[in-house]
Amino acid sequence: MRQYRRAARLTLEQLAEASGVSARTVSDMERGRSTRPQQRTVTALADALSLGESERKQFVDLAREGRLRDHWARPSGLGELPRSVDDFTGRAAELAWMDDFVHAGDAAGAGGVALVTGAAGLGKTTFAVRAAHVLGSAFPDGVFFVDLFGMSAQPLAVDDALTQVLRALGTAERQIPREVRERASLYRALLRERRVLVVLDNAGSEEQVRLLLPGGGPSRVLVTSRRLLAGLEGVQRLSLGPLPPVEAAELLAGIVAQRGSSQGEAAIGELAQLCGGLPLALRIVGNRLASRPGWSAAELAVRLADEERRLGQLRAGDLEVANAFGMSYEQLATFARRVFRRLALVPGRDFDAALAAVVATVSIAEAWDALDELVDLGLLQDGASGRYRFHDLVRLFARERLNAEEPAADRGASLQTMRSWLLRMAITAGRWFEPAHGRPGQPDPDLADLTSSEEAERWLRADADNWLAALRSAASGGQHALVLDCAESMHWFSDRWMYWPHWEEVFTLGAQAAAALGDVTQQATQLNYLAWVHLVPPTDLEGVLRLANQALELATRSGSRAQIAWAHQYAGTALRQLGHLEEAAASLTQSARMFQADADMDAYVQSLNALGDILVADGRREAALEQFLQVLSLLDDEASGMSPSIASFTRSQTLARIGHCLSLLGRPAEAIDVLSEAAVLLEKFQAFSSQARVLENLAGVLAEEGRIDESRHTYARAAEVFETIGEVESAGRCRDLAAALR
């Protein structure tokens, strides 16, 4: 090869660039260090050298003879285990799993097989080699390694793999049967007689490994594969995931430190996070830092922070993250590749098959098939409830393929179709919670069918990142009517998920859309919703007053009595919490009168409850109790005109108020019964803030009554609920109170 290169007047680097083969590989071949180059490598070099027909044939034949000599003339060294990297980090639980696998009793059938699966770049081979080195002493008859080349264009044939292992086990050439089934039988017999470990790396299919599995005895077989190989029966499965942040940073720091370079801990942590815990990416980043002493981790982190350039930066010599993903991508059917590329358009963290079908413009059945194939190859991660997600770097690879392989017009059309579908789904789902709506009489055939409010709520929560991103895009694109429709449809549902942190953004976009449309009434409505957001929990009471006053001014201008009344309601609630009880009572009395005059009983009882809260704050507990009991009688009166769903929800809130009053009035037995009922109802409605406070109140009453165990348990439950909604201080208080009871 050196002769041909020199005749072509090419340097090593020039030949490497022209052929796509790394300069190190070219150098190793010329120096005789690489004696069995792959056929595709030899062909690429022959093309780059522009060899004539006879020269090309001789060149290819010589390389083939070298492979054959290496294949058939090494009975002792064949299958030797590769070296383990010195800076191997983490995977303690997985290594412990392997130890249990190795030292289990002799297994029958395929029980002596461990299958390690995971996406490209997760370090399956590195892990398998490490495990084999660590546990090798348990196999006195040898540890053998076979690369099956499952992801390559020419995977190792089963008969060749069997021949390799048989020869490694010391079988003479003349004793190796010619028939594949006979070779497999001899192989299983040898494994039954000895205690060996066979590592079958990079399996591409079940067929490639099935005849290489043991038939029983003390031997073990360890298979690694990007595919799940779901067709293999009776194997023990271990799925590798990304390294946790601490271990990822430790691996990166170890690679850099071993090569005499020191970097800041914070910058190393940031790089590890940008690599998504992918060992291949971490090794590439570490090697780049170690090979360029003038670089700093902080500078490289700045480069990697740019998503458009990140994959291009994750390259070092012949290691490249994109190439690793590309090998899996090439295994996909053409149809599945298109689905994979289009999924890069999904804005949220995860998605389901329905959204995949929309963005890829396929049927739901076709989407399921494609998603199964993507999961099987590790290009997608599947989770609970039929949700899928990308690893961050795989998403960038999918986006890269999308931009490279699909016209901008097609990408734009797919994106618009997905956004429209998401917003229409959100509007339909949100209206399930409006008293006058629920399930649409004629469901949109393009949308996923939601058959209950529970299904609607699950969809809204699970796809919140996706429909919120679509709402933002619609707002920036001037689709004001659609934005307003979506924001308005969320009003009733927001009561069920009041601690979602994005309601302020949703209703702000709604108010801006109403203003752009010149719809003063809707602008006042959305501002009132914003006032509610700041009251649950109270975060900015002055802001509530400001928003309520703006809503009042707009509603007065448009003549909207309902929004005038709601502005008074929210202003009065904020004034009470600010301690301005007289002003609060005036505002709430005004709202109550207007709601009653307009026969809006759903809203009227809210004002009555709020007026009762003022009585409690003013120390008038008997009057407050009487007020709440009157509200309860209205809620229980089927002829009151209230919406059943609103009455049911308000009842839970009113019972909580009654229980609190009873505890303040020194009537603990009654308080315990009422608070217990309220806590159950509030949990049903997922009103977690109210539930947590009721539980804390209940725990205190139980403690006063000497029911210590019940009190301690209730405080602990209150702490759990507080923690769920992010009220860490309240959770800590309840835990301290529970501990004090011990």
XYZ file of C-alpha atoms in Angstrom:
742
model
C 0.000 0.000 0.000
C 2.915 2.332 0.732
C 4.148 1.701 -2.825
C 0.804 2.664 -4.343
C 0.453 5.730 -2.095
C 3.871 7.052 -3.025
C 3.202 6.405 -6.719
C 0.039 8.503 -6.370
C 2.140 11.267 -4.669
C -0.157 11.295 -1.621
C 0.737 11.856 2.006
C -0.836 9.716 4.717
C -3.172 12.568 5.574
C -4.166 13.140 1.942
C -4.961 9.463 1.424
C -6.968 9.425 4.658
C -9.001 12.442 3.555
C -9.613 11.052 0.062
C -10.687 7.603 1.305
C -12.506 8.462 4.503
C -10.222 6.048 6.380
C -8.456 7.515 9.421
C -4.774 8.417 9.069
C -3.945 6.158 12.025
C -5.530 3.158 10.272
C -3.618 3.900 7.059
C -0.362 4.175 9.029
C -1.025 0.921 10.918
C -1.643 -0.921 7.647
C 1.544 0.362 6.040
C 3.615 -0.609 9.100
C 2.089 -4.087 9.250
C 0.335 -3.467 12.553
C -3.065 -3.954 10.965
C -3.037 -7.249 9.089
C -6.747 -7.878 8.493
C -8.422 -4.724 7.148
C -12.151 -4.928 6.419
C -13.199 -5.239 2.787
C -14.998 -1.870 2.797
C -11.796 -0.212 4.066
C -9.687 -1.825 1.335
C -12.222 -0.866 -1.345
C -12.274 2.752 -0.172
C -8.451 2.903 -0.295
C -8.359 1.343 -3.770
C -10.810 3.972 -4.998
C -8.764 6.791 -3.463
C -5.541 5.425 -5.028
C -7.223 5.211 -8.484
C -5.827 1.700 -9.038
C -6.172 0.016 -12.407
C -8.228 -3.154 -12.788
C -5.383 -5.662 -12.333
C -3.714 -3.643 -9.565
C -7.022 -3.275 -7.776
C -7.710 -7.039 -7.926
C -4.235 -7.848 -6.588
C -4.590 -5.259 -3.823
C -8.004 -6.549 -2.708
C -6.891 -10.211 -2.941
C -3.789 -9.598 -0.810
C -5.899 -7.970 1.870
C -8.336 -10.897 1.744
C -5.487 -13.408 2.112
C -4.282 -11.481 5.148
C -7.719 -11.760 6.716
C -7.880 -15.468 5.995
C -4.376 -16.105 7.402
C -5.336 -14.248 10.552
C -8.646 -16.093 10.726
C -7.365 -19.646 10.357
C -3.818 -19.594 11.769
C -4.310 -18.497 15.380
C -5.617 -21.417 17.463
C -4.219 -20.046 20.722
C -4.725 -16.289 20.513
C -8.138 -16.256 18.848
C -10.873 -14.694 20.918
C -8.511 -12.931 23.304
C -10.319 -10.437 25.519
C -9.611 -6.756 24.675
C -7.967 -4.662 27.359
C -10.117 -2.862 29.900
C -9.813 0.921 30.066
C -7.998 2.201 33.160
C -10.466 5.031 33.769
C -13.614 2.887 33.817
C -16.098 4.682 36.074
C -19.418 3.832 37.717
C -21.764 0.986 36.783
C -21.402 -0.489 40.287
C -24.972 -1.799 40.365
C -24.597 -3.296 36.892
C -21.303 -5.003 37.810
C -22.966 -6.415 40.922
C -25.734 -7.749 38.685
C -23.090 -9.416 36.511
C -21.452 -10.928 39.583
C -24.780 -12.472 40.595
C -25.227 -13.786 37.061
C -21.789 -15.353 36.941
C -21.952 -17.006 40.355
C -25.490 -18.342 40.097
C -25.910 -22.099 40.027
C -25.401 -24.028 36.821
C -28.149 -22.991 34.436
C -30.135 -25.120 32.071
C -31.000 -24.032 28.553
C -30.398 -20.353 27.830
C -30.435 -19.404 31.510
C -26.663 -19.014 31.438
C -26.966 -16.074 29.056
C -26.802 -12.392 30.002
C -27.981 -9.891 27.418
C -26.736 -6.308 27.822
C -28.647 -3.832 25.676
C -28.582 -0.086 25.208
C -28.354 2.678 22.668
C -25.254 3.625 20.719
C -22.535 5.265 22.787
C -23.648 3.916 26.177
C -20.509 1.805 26.608
C -21.932 -1.704 26.270
C -18.669 -3.166 24.948
C -16.590 -1.306 27.522
C -18.860 -2.597 30.283
C -18.819 -6.180 28.996
C -15.020 -6.183 28.722
C -14.680 -4.710 32.203
C -17.038 -7.301 33.656
C -15.172 -10.106 31.879
C -11.824 -8.925 33.284
C -13.181 -8.483 36.800
C -14.966 -11.839 36.828
C -12.526 -13.763 34.660
C -11.038 -15.705 37.581
C -14.378 -17.514 37.905
C -13.721 -19.165 34.509
C -10.612 -21.363 34.745
C -11.105 -22.712 31.227
C -10.932 -19.327 29.571
C -12.651 -16.102 28.594
C -13.255 -15.579 24.883
C -14.372 -12.508 22.949
C -16.080 -12.468 19.538
C -17.096 -9.281 17.719
C -20.207 -10.139 15.711
C -20.155 -6.819 13.789
C -23.947 -6.767 14.036
C -24.309 -3.112 13.017
C -21.991 -3.356 10.006
C -22.985 -3.978 6.404
C -21.513 -7.508 6.670
C -22.207 -9.042 10.099
C -20.130 -12.054 11.094
C -21.870 -15.187 9.869
C -23.003 -17.718 12.467
C -20.844 -20.519 11.044
C -17.759 -18.260 11.126
C -18.498 -17.259 14.719
C -18.880 -20.911 15.746
C -15.620 -21.764 14.018
C -13.802 -18.962 15.837
C -14.988 -20.078 19.243
C -14.377 -23.782 18.576
C -10.809 -23.075 17.526
C -10.330 -20.814 20.548
C -11.530 -23.713 22.690
C -8.728 -25.823 21.191
C -10.669 -27.833 18.622
C -8.382 -29.018 15.818
C -9.227 -27.908 12.312
C -10.012 -31.406 11.104
C -12.410 -31.941 14.028
C -14.617 -28.949 13.248
C -17.795 -30.245 11.531
C -18.726 -28.835 8.167
C -22.431 -28.464 8.940
C -23.478 -25.463 11.035
C -25.846 -27.451 13.237
C -23.125 -29.993 13.988
C -20.692 -27.200 14.871
C -23.281 -25.740 17.253
C -23.802 -29.151 18.849
C -20.062 -29.604 19.409
C -19.839 -26.059 20.794
C -22.614 -26.700 23.339
C -20.999 -29.979 24.370
C -17.663 -28.257 25.039
C -19.377 -25.534 27.088
C -21.160 -28.160 29.145
C -17.839 -29.843 29.982
C -15.924 -26.657 30.847
C -16.351 -23.385 32.690
C -15.733 -20.617 30.189
C -17.132 -17.167 29.548
C -17.917 -16.256 25.942
C -18.512 -12.576 25.199
C -20.529 -12.085 22.008
C -20.215 -8.380 21.310
C -22.374 -6.249 19.034
C -25.043 -8.770 18.062
C -27.325 -7.630 15.277
C -30.153 -10.161 15.508
C -31.466 -13.168 17.370
C -30.427 -15.452 14.506
C -26.827 -14.331 14.850
C -26.551 -15.550 18.460
C -29.159 -18.277 18.913
C -26.814 -21.134 17.905
C -24.084 -19.655 20.124
C -26.089 -19.989 23.332
C -25.131 -22.742 25.812
C -27.281 -25.782 26.407
C -26.581 -25.922 30.138
C -23.615 -26.411 32.414
C -21.248 -24.024 34.200
C -20.292 -21.845 31.224
C -21.734 -18.396 30.662
C -22.387 -16.313 27.562
C -22.540 -12.518 27.673
C -24.188 -10.847 24.673
C -24.192 -7.119 23.939
C -26.507 -5.521 21.405
C -28.079 -2.218 20.451
C -31.221 -4.165 19.688
C -33.481 -5.560 22.387
C -33.377 -9.047 20.798
C -36.838 -9.672 22.193
C -37.025 -13.038 20.420
C -34.433 -14.643 22.690
C -36.048 -16.784 25.364
C -34.857 -17.364 28.907
C -32.007 -14.851 28.909
C -31.258 -12.489 31.776
C -31.541 -8.909 30.579
C -29.617 -5.824 31.650
C -30.386 -2.459 30.049
C -27.674 0.193 30.256
C -28.721 3.821 30.515
C -26.749 7.078 30.581
C -24.390 7.611 33.509
C -25.855 9.610 36.406
C -24.533 13.217 36.577
C -22.054 12.493 39.394
C -20.554 9.455 37.652
C -20.502 11.247 34.293
C -18.515 14.128 35.794
C -16.235 11.642 37.566
C -15.490 9.800 34.306
C -14.740 13.040 32.463
C -12.522 14.327 35.264
C -10.684 10.994 35.333
C -9.945 11.053 31.604
C -8.610 14.594 31.800
C -6.608 14.039 35.008
C -4.858 10.913 33.757
C -3.418 12.937 30.904
C -2.024 15.638 33.126
C -4.740 18.259 32.642
C -6.736 19.883 35.425
C -10.065 21.641 34.920
C -12.596 23.378 37.134
C -15.210 21.210 38.810
C -18.119 23.400 37.690
C -16.998 23.368 34.039
C -16.509 19.589 34.123
C -20.022 19.201 35.519
C -21.462 21.415 32.796
C -19.687 19.409 30.086
C -20.949 16.151 31.577
C -24.488 17.526 31.510
C -24.142 18.635 27.881
C -22.983 15.100 27.025
C -26.174 13.725 28.572
C -24.269 11.075 30.525
C -23.318 9.294 27.272
C -19.948 7.564 27.874
C -18.851 7.887 24.232
C -19.506 11.636 24.253
C -17.729 11.996 27.604
C -14.680 10.138 26.312
C -14.560 12.277 23.182
C -14.765 15.483 25.216
C -12.116 14.213 27.648
C -9.776 13.212 24.837
C -10.196 16.574 23.129
C -9.297 18.410 26.313
C -6.360 16.119 27.036
C -4.957 16.397 23.510
C -5.189 20.205 23.499
C -3.552 21.505 26.669
C -4.399 25.092 25.729
C -8.133 24.424 25.836
C -10.218 24.859 28.956
C -13.339 22.921 29.920
C -15.257 26.198 30.188
C -14.349 27.158 26.595
C -15.400 23.760 25.275
C -18.655 23.994 27.244
C -19.424 27.257 25.439
C -18.952 25.487 22.110
C -21.139 22.548 23.113
C -23.885 24.847 24.417
C -24.738 25.708 20.799
C -27.152 22.904 19.847
C -26.604 23.493 16.142
C -22.883 22.693 16.498
C -22.876 20.240 19.395
C -22.751 16.990 17.422
C -19.976 18.373 15.229
C -17.917 19.127 18.335
C -18.336 15.572 19.634
C -15.622 14.168 17.417
C -12.070 13.093 18.264
C -9.993 11.118 15.789
C -11.968 8.049 14.736
C -14.477 8.520 17.569
C -17.640 10.373 16.589
C -21.032 10.388 18.286
C -22.923 11.093 15.073
C -21.313 8.066 13.399
C -22.385 5.840 16.283
C -25.987 7.031 15.931
C -25.695 6.805 12.158
C -24.965 3.079 12.280
C -28.255 2.530 14.106
C -30.072 4.901 11.754
C -28.858 2.936 8.736
C -30.436 -0.210 10.185
C -33.913 1.353 10.033
C -36.420 0.772 7.271
C -36.944 3.817 5.042
C -40.359 4.422 6.577
C -39.016 4.331 10.151
C -36.230 6.751 9.235
C -38.810 9.334 8.167
C -40.718 8.944 11.431
C -37.449 9.284 13.364
C -36.510 12.495 11.546
C -39.939 14.086 11.913
C -40.041 13.380 15.664
C -37.261 15.953 16.034
C -39.982 18.572 15.444
C -41.821 17.643 18.658
C -41.093 20.517 21.079
C -41.673 18.778 24.404
C -39.695 16.268 26.414
C -41.798 13.287 25.328
C -44.688 12.250 23.115
C -47.093 9.411 22.397
C -47.958 7.434 19.280
C -50.846 9.766 18.395
C -48.548 12.787 18.162
C -45.925 10.720 16.321
C -48.554 9.772 13.745
C -49.514 13.436 13.261
C -45.998 14.806 12.873
C -44.950 11.984 10.523
C -48.266 12.029 8.588
C -48.904 8.307 9.054
C -51.626 6.160 10.586
C -51.533 5.336 14.277
C -50.804 1.681 13.472
C -47.864 2.689 11.286
C -46.614 4.982 14.053
C -46.659 2.108 16.562
C -44.600 -0.057 14.185
C -42.024 2.673 13.640
C -41.783 3.494 17.352
C -41.246 -0.178 18.184
C -38.382 -0.323 15.685
C -36.821 2.869 17.062
C -37.011 1.582 20.636
C -35.581 -1.760 19.543
C -32.507 -0.006 18.141
C -32.111 2.322 21.116
C -32.917 5.464 19.137
C -35.887 6.132 21.413
C -36.532 5.472 25.078
C -39.976 4.219 26.016
C -41.473 5.030 29.381
C -44.666 4.721 31.353
C -48.132 5.142 29.842
C -47.014 4.799 26.241
C -44.748 7.855 26.237
C -41.484 8.050 24.281
C -38.511 10.369 24.490
C -35.153 11.038 22.839
C -31.800 11.194 24.527
C -30.780 14.838 24.050
C -27.946 13.983 21.652
C -30.101 11.569 19.638
C -32.669 14.359 19.234
C -29.939 16.596 17.791
C -28.932 13.789 15.411
C -32.567 13.374 14.311
C -32.808 17.127 13.703
C -29.583 17.013 11.688
C -30.937 14.194 9.510
C -34.240 16.071 9.094
C -32.520 19.220 7.867
C -30.225 17.239 5.565
C -32.795 14.888 4.038
C -36.107 16.778 3.863
C -36.913 20.031 2.007
C -37.648 23.110 4.094
C -41.190 23.269 2.698
C -41.957 19.739 3.895
C -40.502 20.449 7.328
C -42.561 23.612 7.648
C -45.777 21.890 6.590
C -45.239 19.073 9.094
C -44.512 21.564 11.859
C -47.661 23.563 11.122
C -49.805 20.414 11.013
C -48.468 19.314 14.395
C -49.008 22.723 16.044
C -52.551 22.970 14.740
C -53.346 19.454 15.996
C -51.880 20.161 19.433
C -53.904 23.346 19.918
C -57.136 21.742 18.714
C -56.500 18.808 21.060
C -55.829 21.189 23.959
C -59.037 23.154 23.303
C -61.114 19.987 23.041
C -59.569 18.507 26.190
C -59.923 21.745 28.152
C -63.605 22.047 27.345
C -64.293 18.705 28.974
C -64.223 20.632 32.265
C -66.596 23.427 31.296
C -70.108 22.851 32.727
C -71.721 23.562 29.348
C -69.338 21.470 27.232
C -67.732 18.117 28.063
C -67.332 15.633 25.232
C -68.009 17.275 21.843
C -71.138 16.081 20.055
C -69.220 15.628 16.805
C -65.579 14.870 17.664
C -62.974 16.067 15.177
C -61.944 12.908 13.270
C -58.369 14.207 13.038
C -57.976 14.288 16.826
C -57.356 11.538 19.349
C -60.653 10.457 20.869
C -61.027 11.515 24.511
C -63.884 9.576 26.081
C -63.832 10.982 29.620
C -62.655 13.923 31.676
C -59.988 11.631 33.168
C -58.579 10.964 29.697
C -58.733 14.673 28.876
C -56.839 15.537 32.048
C -54.182 12.887 31.420
C -53.615 14.237 27.917
C -53.416 17.884 29.025
C -50.880 17.049 31.716
C -48.767 14.610 29.694
C -48.594 16.837 26.598
C -48.366 20.148 28.452
C -44.880 20.920 27.101
C -46.080 20.234 23.569
C -49.342 22.213 23.490
C -47.777 25.099 25.424
C -45.013 25.337 22.813
C -47.674 25.301 20.077
C -49.515 28.105 21.900
C -46.341 30.188 22.028
C -45.757 29.647 18.316
C -49.346 30.614 17.491
C -48.974 33.785 19.573
C -45.715 34.775 17.875
C -47.335 34.038 14.501
C -50.259 36.372 15.145
C -52.928 33.642 15.371
C -54.780 35.656 18.016
C -58.194 33.988 17.739
C -56.680 30.518 18.151
C -54.558 31.640 21.113
C -57.562 33.225 22.828
C -59.698 30.144 22.212
C -57.040 27.906 23.775
C -56.481 30.146 26.811
C -60.230 30.427 27.428
C -60.654 26.648 27.206
C -58.128 26.225 30.037
C -60.122 28.270 32.609
C -62.031 25.423 34.242
C -59.236 22.871 33.894
C -56.762 25.196 35.626
C -58.704 24.670 38.870
C -57.739 20.989 38.729
C -54.036 21.672 38.129
C -53.646 24.985 39.889
C -49.956 24.517 40.719
C -48.768 24.112 37.129
C -46.179 26.904 36.819
C -47.233 28.075 33.334
C -50.780 29.332 33.904
C -49.500 32.906 34.120
C -47.998 32.585 30.644
C -51.144 30.950 29.202
C -53.503 33.662 30.448
C -51.036 36.464 29.644
C -50.971 35.251 26.037
C -54.774 35.095 26.174
C -55.013 38.692 27.402
C -52.580 39.886 24.730
C -54.522 38.044 22.026
C -57.812 39.593 23.227
C -56.213 43.053 23.161
C -54.929 42.471 19.622
C -58.431 41.425 18.550
C -59.994 44.429 20.277
C -62.164 42.143 22.430
C -62.403 44.181 25.646
C -64.626 41.685 27.485
C -62.245 38.807 26.818
C -59.279 40.960 27.791
C -60.974 41.621 31.157
C -61.712 37.892 31.473
C -58.102 36.873 30.899
C -56.856 39.529 33.343
C -59.219 38.127 35.972
C -57.764 34.660 35.315
C -54.304 36.161 35.855
C -55.449 37.628 39.166
C -56.538 34.111 40.178
C -53.096 32.752 39.233
C -51.429 35.126 41.713
C -53.828 34.044 44.452
C -53.051 30.290 44.118
C -50.964 30.383 46.197
C -50.773 34.090 47.146
C -47.555 35.242 45.517
C -48.162 38.902 44.659
C -51.221 40.366 46.381
C -50.497 43.903 45.152
C -50.280 42.448 41.651
C -53.673 40.808 42.163
C -55.191 44.191 43.040
C -53.569 45.791 40.000
C -54.862 43.069 37.639
C -58.348 43.097 39.209
C -58.573 46.894 38.824
C -57.504 46.660 35.170
C -60.119 43.956 34.603
C -62.750 46.059 36.391
C -62.031 49.080 34.192
C -62.244 47.041 30.974
C -65.341 45.116 32.096
C -67.083 48.355 33.056
C -66.277 49.778 29.630
C -67.704 46.708 27.870
C -70.641 46.303 30.249
C -69.700 42.752 31.265
C -71.408 42.252 34.643
C -69.859 38.837 35.140
C -66.299 40.161 34.811
C -67.092 43.203 36.985
C -68.263 40.804 39.700
C -65.194 38.570 39.348
C -62.890 41.595 39.548
C -64.545 42.515 42.858
C -64.208 38.889 44.010
C -60.447 38.698 43.358
C -59.813 42.179 44.742
C -61.727 41.319 47.910
C -59.773 38.077 48.395
C -56.459 39.922 48.034
C -57.589 42.714 50.409
C -58.536 40.137 53.068
C -55.092 38.541 52.886
C -53.511 41.998 53.121
C -55.504 42.596 56.316
C -57.863 45.255 54.902
C -60.986 43.492 56.163
C -63.547 46.306 55.724
C -62.507 46.981 52.133
C -62.446 43.246 51.467
C -65.976 42.824 52.844
C -67.235 45.675 50.646
C -65.747 44.159 47.474
C -66.978 40.656 48.242
C -70.436 41.840 49.191
C -70.616 43.638 45.848
C -69.555 40.506 43.954
C -72.063 38.347 45.889
C -74.949 40.707 45.074
C -74.085 40.802 41.382
C -73.689 37.037 41.091
C -76.995 36.475 42.923
C -78.811 39.029 40.762
C -77.532 37.331 37.638
C -78.499 33.887 39.007
C -74.885 32.721 38.790
C -75.102 30.413 41.798
C -71.768 28.725 41.013
C -70.002 32.044 41.534
C -72.351 33.262 44.284
C -71.315 30.542 46.748
C -67.641 31.376 46.138
C -68.338 34.930 47.317
C -70.249 33.634 50.354
C -67.323 31.417 51.338
C -64.924 34.340 50.905
C -67.122 36.492 53.166
C -67.004 33.706 55.742
C -63.199 33.801 55.577
C -63.361 37.502 56.536
C -65.444 36.602 59.584
C -62.833 34.041 60.635
C -60.027 36.579 60.173
C -62.016 39.063 62.281
C -62.373 36.521 65.110
C -66.127 36.083 64.605
C -65.991 32.298 64.542
C -69.637 31.511 65.415
C -70.844 33.844 62.652
C -68.346 32.306 60.233
C -69.540 28.778 61.059
C -73.141 29.829 60.460
C -72.125 31.366 57.112
C -70.359 28.187 55.970
C -73.263 25.973 57.060
C -75.619 28.126 54.961
C -73.296 27.628 51.990
C -73.286 23.864 52.641
C -77.085 23.771 52.618
C -77.082 25.543 49.253
C -74.548 23.057 47.884
C -76.654 20.116 49.036
C -79.853 21.588 47.584
C -80.449 20.070 44.145
C -82.831 22.950 43.350
C -80.190 25.627 43.999
C -79.327 25.877 40.317
C -75.660 25.040 40.794
C -73.673 22.921 38.340
C -73.225 19.503 39.967
C -69.463 19.411 39.323
C -68.970 22.899 40.785
C -71.170 22.096 43.767
C -69.204 18.926 44.468
C -65.839 20.676 44.311
C -67.019 23.662 46.379
C -68.436 21.286 48.989
C -64.936 19.945 49.700
C -63.662 23.491 50.223
C -66.615 24.439 52.433
C -66.209 21.348 54.626
C -62.576 22.322 55.147
C -63.709 25.746 56.352
C -66.365 24.238 58.655
C -63.837 21.841 60.171
C -61.433 24.683 60.811
C -64.152 26.732 62.541
C -65.149 23.757 64.711
C -61.524 23.283 65.812
C -61.269 27.000 66.685
C -64.511 26.780 68.659
C -63.236 23.900 70.801
C -65.381 21.164 69.240
C -62.627 18.642 68.382
C -64.705 15.513 67.854
C -66.903 17.230 65.251
C -63.852 18.929 63.703
C -62.042 15.597 63.237
C -65.016 14.049 61.411
C -65.532 17.026 59.096
C -61.813 17.583 58.356
C -61.351 13.872 57.590
C -64.199 13.989 55.066
C -62.814 17.191 53.525
C -59.325 15.689 53.143
C -60.703 12.698 51.215
C -62.740 14.907 48.866
C -59.884 17.354 48.272
C -57.558 14.507 47.321
C -60.166 13.270 44.851
C -60.258 16.710 43.223
C -56.447 17.013 43.390
C -56.762 20.279 45.317
C -53.444 19.522 46.942
C -52.798 22.863 48.634
C -56.156 22.802 50.427
C -55.731 19.099 51.191
C -52.306 19.648 52.785
C -53.590 22.444 54.998
C -56.627 20.408 56.048
C -54.361 17.481 56.934
C -52.104 19.743 58.996
C -55.143 21.169 60.785
C -56.527 17.669 61.362
C -53.190 16.430 62.735
C -53.159 19.259 65.256
C -56.672 18.448 66.493
C -55.812 14.746 66.754
C -52.752 15.594 68.850
C -54.847 17.751 71.197
C -57.193 14.799 71.655
C -54.288 12.515 72.585
C -54.534 10.430 69.385
C -50.755 10.602 68.916
C -50.179 7.819 66.373
C -52.966 9.131 64.120
C -51.638 12.661 64.473
C -48.084 11.661 63.577
C -49.281 9.744 60.536
C -51.441 12.677 59.402
C -48.583 15.181 59.788
C -46.390 12.892 57.674
C -49.075 12.700 55.002
C -49.448 16.501 55.044
C -45.681 16.823 54.566
C -45.827 14.533 51.517
C -48.590 16.599 49.906
C -46.827 19.898 50.655
C -43.671 18.513 49.068
C -45.628 17.453 45.972
C -46.674 21.060 45.304
C -43.235 22.479 46.089
C -44.009 23.993 49.507
C -40.794 22.743 51.077
C -40.963 24.961 54.163
C -44.463 23.744 55.038
C -43.390 20.146 54.452
C -40.469 20.599 56.848
C -42.739 22.150 59.462
C -45.095 19.143 59.353
C -42.209 16.686 59.619
C -40.858 18.535 62.632
C -44.294 18.418 64.269
C -44.543 14.690 63.565
C -41.079 14.088 65.022
C -41.920 16.110 68.127
C -44.786 13.714 68.857
C -42.395 10.785 69.234
